[in-house]
């Protein structure tokens, strides 16, 4: 295992400390927990997300103005414990309440729900939404129903903006749920990543092989196949995505071309070129394009395409100002 | 070679098309050249940079408000031709003049200088600066004198802000040169990258081996050695950097922890933790920290640390607003 780390058991703490040191004006790490929160807790509806580590900048990189208020980080690819999530909720609780944004993995669902119950027993108002944007498959290794992947970042963005705009908890939740309904993602991988605790590659692909629909923890996808041209892979993926999320002419979409870790921006831009061409040919209007590493899987090579169908309300909150380490507009 | 591309000979064009499609409000690609320019050319001093491709987001990702006005992209790891650089200069020429920001590589120096001469023959006012921030070694494979690496991004940032602020060409050049004098970088690599045209890995390192001071084109560094802990590598690199760029107590620095392509943000944050600790122990004030992939080498695993000593003027322009695809503040 060739990684720039110190002791494996300290990775998550040290990473969060390094992040907090980089943005001391806006972030702080709770001293005794692997939790990043905004330095100033506001009286608005506050948003808490998190999950296993290894998806950086998700989720701690999205804590800041217009997005999250706290992010709770489990060990690599491991859900944080209910106690830990509860600490995250308590750190940013407000009169208006807290919204939990959970990626759909069985461990996360169980632990965040337990934390929500515990918070309610302490008279904290809590609601939750579950992101399940991955169209690759229905149930998977760690999931009942569809997995939550890169689309989660857009849920952070839009519901964070709605909360910053002063909306009440039920309204922020409604907008988060509309975003979840409208956001679809499909990814593919060119190779494995190595979870530090195991020290071994998470799966094997041949030199000319890819896996379509692979999950962000290396869990199996739809099928393996030969590496083709970028355009051929994009055509296949866009057909799948557009059959799941129908658009009429002149409807608007946001596009997120997300790198899984080791895929250069050069390749992500080449992918975006084809995505953009396909959307234009179908007269679907691209309101916003985001290209980069937003929901990664350590150093996995690969990418995902996310489409988010926008109405006026979602577009307004997508364009709303965000100032976080990893998402600024 | 496992890359998400179409034809090798179209990589640079398709990449720039995909970038321009993602930011249609601020950027455009010149139809017949691999050049990205700002959509609206202003009457201020305009900045042109560029060089070989494969360092994305450098340089086209830094075209926009407060940084560059045009970026000229050669083939992967290959300088753009003088004709092409001239087209970049002509595309953003202004009464106040054009400043060329060149990374110190023999090919780039030759071709950008030739383009500057050609532009002057067309009565365009042109000045140039050469970035040579890499302290790893004096002359190297492609360079007489020190190489230009990640510190170039901070030169774009600060001189772009000075130009946006309305300063004259000689003043923007003076500020760019002060930045260059004050910026020092040292990098290390954990493995090779693959240049698409060759299809082969650019060099070889053993499973437990790193190379200190490796260049952003895979050219040899100071020495090979064993992979140690992140903290040990950072201590060595910071000692080298701080012996090159002396700080008195309470002087200010900017820090750029730059990923070379395949190194996860998780590891870059762990590196920043130690960098930040060392600077604090020496009572050097950290004015700004930037962590991410800013000057890459395709999918090379590794990172560099850049320190930029700040005076009041440099700090003001570092904090000045920038709105580009890859750098926003």
Coordinates of C-alpha atoms in Angstrom, one line a residue, chain A:
Chain A
X1 CA 0.0 0.0 0.0
X2 CA 1.6 3.3 -1.2
X3 CA -0.1 6.1 0.7
X4 CA 1.0 9.4 2.2
X5 CA -0.3 8.7 5.7
X6 CA 1.0 8.2 9.2
X7 CA -0.7 5.5 11.4
X8 CA -3.7 3.9 9.7
X9 CA -5.8 4.3 12.8
X10 CA -5.3 8.1 12.8
X11 CA -6.1 8.8 9.2
X12 CA -9.6 10.2 9.7
X13 CA -8.7 12.4 12.6
X14 CA -5.5 13.7 11.0
X15 CA -7.3 14.4 7.7
X16 CA -10.0 16.5 9.5
X17 CA -7.4 18.3 11.5
X18 CA -5.5 19.2 8.3
X19 CA -8.8 20.4 6.7
X20 CA -9.7 22.5 9.7
X21 CA -6.2 24.0 9.7
X22 CA -6.6 25.0 6.0
X23 CA -9.9 26.9 6.7
X24 CA -9.6 28.2 10.2
X25 CA -12.0 31.1 9.5
X26 CA -15.0 29.0 8.6
X27 CA -14.4 25.5 10.0
X28 CA -13.5 23.7 13.2
X29 CA -13.1 20.1 14.2
X30 CA -14.8 19.0 17.5
X31 CA -11.8 18.2 19.7
X32 CA -13.0 14.7 20.7
X33 CA -14.9 13.6 17.6
X34 CA -14.3 13.2 13.9
X35 CA -16.8 15.9 13.2
X36 CA -16.3 19.2 11.2
X37 CA -18.7 22.0 11.9
X38 CA -19.0 25.6 10.9
X39 CA -17.3 27.9 13.3
X40 CA -20.4 30.0 13.8
X41 CA -23.6 28.1 14.3
X42 CA -26.6 30.1 13.0
X43 CA -30.2 30.1 14.1
X44 CA -31.4 28.9 10.7
X45 CA -32.3 25.3 9.9
X46 CA -29.0 23.5 10.1
X47 CA -27.9 20.6 7.9
X48 CA -25.9 17.6 9.0
X49 CA -24.5 15.0 6.7
X50 CA -21.7 12.5 6.7
X51 CA -20.9 8.8 6.3
X52 CA -17.8 6.8 5.8
X53 CA -14.6 8.6 4.9
X54 CA -12.7 8.0 1.7
X55 CA -15.1 10.2 -0.4
X56 CA -13.2 13.5 0.1
X57 CA -14.1 16.3 -0.3
X58 CA -17.4 14.7 0.8
X59 CA -18.6 15.5 3.2
X60 CA -16.5 17.8 5.4
X61 CA -15.4 19.8 2.4
X62 CA -19.0 21.0 2.0
X63 CA -19.3 22.5 5.4
X64 CA -19.7 26.2 5.1
X65 CA -22.0 29.1 4.0
X66 CA -24.8 27.8 1.8
X67 CA -24.3 24.1 2.2
X68 CA -23.7 21.9 5.3
X69 CA -23.4 23.0 9.0
X70 CA -21.7 19.8 10.2
X71 CA -20.3 16.6 8.7
X72 CA -19.7 13.5 10.6
X73 CA -16.9 11.2 9.4
X74 CA -16.8 7.5 10.0
X75 CA -13.7 5.4 9.3
X76 CA -12.9 4.7 5.7
X77 CA -16.0 3.3 4.0
X78 CA -17.6 2.7 7.4
X79 CA -20.6 4.5 8.8
X80 CA -20.1 6.8 11.8
X81 CA -21.7 5.5 15.0
X82 CA -25.1 6.8 16.3
X83 CA -23.3 8.5 19.2
X84 CA -21.0 10.3 16.9
X85 CA -23.9 11.4 14.6
X86 CA -25.8 12.6 17.7
X87 CA -22.7 14.8 18.7
X88 CA -22.9 16.3 15.2
X89 CA -26.5 17.1 15.6
X90 CA -26.0 18.6 19.0
X91 CA -23.1 20.7 17.8
X92 CA -25.3 22.6 15.3
X93 CA -28.8 22.3 16.8
X94 CA -31.1 25.3 16.5
X95 CA -34.7 26.3 17.3
X96 CA -35.7 25.8 13.7
X97 CA -34.4 22.3 13.6
X98 CA -31.8 20.1 11.9
X99 CA -32.1 18.2 8.6
X100 CA -30.0 15.0 8.2
X101 CA -28.9 14.2 4.7
X102 CA -28.1 10.5 4.5
X103 CA -26.7 8.5 1.6
X104 CA -28.7 5.3 1.1
X105 CA -26.5 2.6 2.7
X106 CA -27.9 0.3 5.3
X107 CA -25.3 1.2 7.9
X108 CA -25.8 5.0 7.5
X109 CA -29.5 4.7 7.5
X110 CA -29.5 2.7 10.8
X111 CA -27.0 4.9 12.6
X112 CA -28.3 8.3 11.5
X113 CA -31.9 7.2 12.3
X114 CA -30.8 6.0 15.7
X115 CA -29.1 9.3 16.3
X116 CA -32.2 11.2 15.2
X117 CA -34.3 9.3 17.7
X118 CA -31.7 10.1 20.4
X119 CA -31.7 13.8 19.5
X120 CA -35.5 13.9 19.6
X121 CA -35.3 12.5 23.2
X122 CA -33.2 15.5 23.9
X123 CA -35.9 17.8 22.4
X124 CA -34.0 18.6 19.3
X125 CA -36.2 18.9 16.2
X126 CA -34.8 16.6 13.5
X127 CA -35.9 15.6 10.1
X128 CA -34.1 13.4 7.5
X129 CA -33.9 12.7 3.8
X130 CA -32.2 9.8 2.1
X131 CA -30.3 10.2 -1.2
X132 CA -30.6 7.4 -3.7
X133 CA -29.4 8.8 -7.0
X134 CA -27.4 5.8 -8.4
X135 CA -29.5 4.2 -11.2
X136 CA -27.0 1.4 -11.7
X137 CA -29.1 -1.1 -9.8
X138 CA -31.8 -1.6 -7.3
X139 CA -30.5 -3.4 -4.1
X140 CA -26.7 -3.8 -3.9
X141 CA -24.1 -5.1 -1.5
X142 CA -24.6 -2.6 1.2
X143 CA -28.0 -1.2 0.2
X144 CA -31.7 -1.9 0.1
X145 CA -32.9 0.2 -2.8
X146 CA -30.6 2.5 -4.8
X147 CA -27.3 3.8 -3.5
X148 CA -26.6 7.4 -2.7
X149 CA -23.6 8.7 -4.7
X150 CA -22.4 11.9 -6.3
X151 CA -25.9 13.5 -6.6
X152 CA -25.7 13.9 -2.8
X153 CA -23.5 16.9 -3.4
X154 CA -26.2 18.7 -5.3
X155 CA -28.7 17.8 -2.5
X156 CA -26.2 19.5 0.0
X157 CA -26.0 22.5 -2.3
X158 CA -29.7 23.1 -2.9
X159 CA -31.0 22.3 0.5
X160 CA -28.2 24.2 2.1
X161 CA -29.2 27.2 0.1
X162 CA -32.8 26.9 1.0
X163 CA -31.8 26.8 4.7
X164 CA -29.5 29.7 4.3
X165 CA -32.4 31.6 2.7
X166 CA -34.3 31.3 5.9
X167 CA -36.9 28.6 5.0
X168 CA -38.5 26.5 7.7
X169 CA -37.5 22.8 8.3
X170 CA -40.5 21.3 6.5
X171 CA -39.8 23.5 3.4
X172 CA -36.1 22.7 3.4
X173 CA -37.0 19.1 3.6
X174 CA -39.5 19.4 0.8
X175 CA -36.9 21.0 -1.4
X176 CA -34.3 18.4 -0.5
X177 CA -36.8 15.6 -1.4
X178 CA -37.6 17.3 -4.7
X179 CA -33.9 17.4 -5.5
X180 CA -33.5 13.7 -4.6
X181 CA -36.4 12.8 -6.8
X182 CA -34.9 14.7 -9.8
X183 CA -31.2 13.7 -9.5
X184 CA -29.8 10.6 -11.2
X185 CA -26.3 9.3 -11.4
X186 CA -24.4 6.5 -13.2
X187 CA -20.7 5.8 -12.8
X188 CA -18.0 3.5 -14.1
X189 CA -14.7 2.5 -12.9
X190 CA -11.3 1.6 -14.5
X191 CA -9.7 0.1 -11.5
X192 CA -9.7 -0.5 -7.7
X193 CA -8.8 1.6 -4.7
X194 CA -7.0 0.4 -1.6
X195 CA -8.8 0.8 1.8
X196 CA -5.9 1.6 4.2
X197 CA -7.1 -0.8 7.0
X198 CA -6.9 -3.7 4.6
X199 CA -3.9 -2.6 2.6
X200 CA -5.2 -4.5 -0.5
X201 CA -6.8 -3.5 -3.7
X202 CA -10.6 -3.7 -3.3
X203 CA -11.2 -5.7 -6.5
X204 CA -9.5 -6.6 -9.8
X205 CA -10.1 -5.5 -13.4
X206 CA -8.0 -6.7 -16.4
X207 CA -5.8 -4.2 -18.3
X208 CA -8.5 -3.5 -20.9
X209 CA -11.5 -4.0 -18.6
X210 CA -14.0 -1.5 -16.9
X211 CA -16.9 -2.0 -14.6
X212 CA -20.1 -0.2 -15.3
X213 CA -22.2 1.0 -12.4
X214 CA -19.6 0.2 -9.8
X215 CA -20.3 1.6 -6.3
X216 CA -18.2 4.2 -4.5
X217 CA -17.0 1.6 -2.1
X218 CA -15.9 -0.8 -4.9
X219 CA -19.1 -2.9 -4.6
X220 CA -20.1 -4.7 -7.8
X221 CA -21.8 -2.8 -10.6
X222 CA -24.1 -3.8 -13.5
X223 CA -21.5 -5.6 -15.7
X224 CA -17.8 -5.7 -16.6
X225 CA -16.8 -4.9 -20.2
X226 CA -14.0 -3.8 -22.4
X227 CA -12.6 -0.3 -22.2
X228 CA -14.0 1.6 -25.2
X229 CA -13.6 5.2 -26.2
X230 CA -14.8 7.9 -23.8
X231 CA -17.6 8.9 -26.2
X232 CA -18.9 5.3 -26.5
X233 CA -19.1 5.0 -22.7
X234 CA -20.8 8.4 -22.3
X235 CA -23.3 7.5 -25.0
X236 CA -24.3 4.3 -23.1
X237 CA -24.5 6.0 -19.8
X238 CA -26.5 9.0 -21.1
X239 CA -29.0 6.7 -22.7
X240 CA -29.5 4.9 -19.3
X241 CA -29.7 8.2 -17.5
X242 CA -32.2 9.8 -19.9
X243 CA -34.4 6.8 -19.8
X244 CA -34.6 7.2 -16.0
X245 CA -35.0 10.9 -16.0
X246 CA -37.1 12.1 -18.9
X247 CA -36.8 15.6 -20.2
X248 CA -39.0 17.5 -22.5
X249 CA -37.4 20.0 -25.0
X250 CA -36.1 23.2 -23.3
X251 CA -36.3 21.7 -19.8
X252 CA -33.2 22.5 -17.8
X253 CA -30.6 20.3 -16.2
X254 CA -27.5 20.6 -14.0
X255 CA -24.6 18.3 -15.0
X256 CA -22.0 17.0 -12.6
X257 CA -19.1 15.1 -14.1
X258 CA -17.5 13.6 -11.0
X259 CA -14.1 12.1 -10.8
X260 CA -13.7 9.1 -8.5
X261 CA -10.2 10.1 -7.5
X262 CA -7.4 9.2 -9.9
X263 CA -9.0 10.2 -13.2
X264 CA -7.4 13.5 -14.5
X265 CA -9.5 16.5 -15.2
X266 CA -8.3 16.2 -18.8
X267 CA -10.4 13.1 -19.2
X268 CA -13.4 14.5 -17.2
X269 CA -13.5 17.5 -19.7
X270 CA -13.4 15.1 -22.6
X271 CA -16.4 13.3 -21.0
X272 CA -18.2 16.6 -20.5
X273 CA -17.7 17.4 -24.2
X274 CA -19.8 14.4 -25.2
X275 CA -22.4 14.8 -22.4
X276 CA -22.9 18.4 -23.5
X277 CA -23.2 17.4 -27.1
X278 CA -25.9 14.8 -26.3
X279 CA -27.9 17.2 -24.2
X280 CA -27.8 19.9 -26.8
X281 CA -28.9 17.5 -29.5
X282 CA -31.9 16.7 -27.4
X283 CA -32.6 20.4 -26.8
X284 CA -32.1 20.0 -23.0
X285 CA -30.8 23.2 -21.6
X286 CA -27.7 23.0 -19.5
X287 CA -28.1 25.5 -16.6
X288 CA -24.9 24.6 -14.8
X289 CA -22.0 22.2 -15.3
X290 CA -19.7 21.1 -12.5
X291 CA -16.6 19.1 -13.4
X292 CA -14.1 17.7 -10.8
X293 CA -13.6 15.4 -7.9
X294 CA -16.7 15.9 -5.7
X295 CA -17.6 12.4 -4.4
X296 CA -14.5 10.2 -4.7
X297 CA -13.6 6.6 -3.8
X298 CA -10.0 7.2 -2.5
X299 CA -7.7 6.9 -5.5
X300 CA -10.1 4.9 -7.8
X301 CA -9.9 5.8 -11.5
X302 CA -13.3 6.3 -13.0
X303 CA -16.1 8.9 -13.1
X304 CA -19.8 9.4 -12.8
X305 CA -22.3 11.5 -14.7
X306 CA -25.1 13.1 -12.7
X307 CA -28.1 14.9 -14.2
X308 CA -30.4 17.0 -12.0
X309 CA -33.6 18.2 -13.6
X310 CA -34.3 21.7 -12.5
X311 CA -37.4 23.7 -12.0
X312 CA -37.3 27.4 -11.1
X313 CA -37.0 26.8 -7.4
X314 CA -34.2 24.2 -7.7
X315 CA -32.3 26.4 -10.2
X316 CA -32.5 29.4 -7.9
X317 CA -31.0 27.4 -5.0
X318 CA -28.4 25.8 -7.2
X319 CA -27.2 29.3 -8.2
X320 CA -27.4 30.6 -4.7
X321 CA -24.0 31.5 -3.2
X322 CA -22.0 28.8 -1.5
X323 CA -18.6 29.3 0.2
X324 CA -17.2 26.0 1.4
X325 CA -13.7 24.5 1.0
X326 CA -14.7 22.3 -2.0
X327 CA -17.7 24.1 -3.5
X328 CA -17.7 27.8 -4.3
X329 CA -19.8 29.6 -6.9

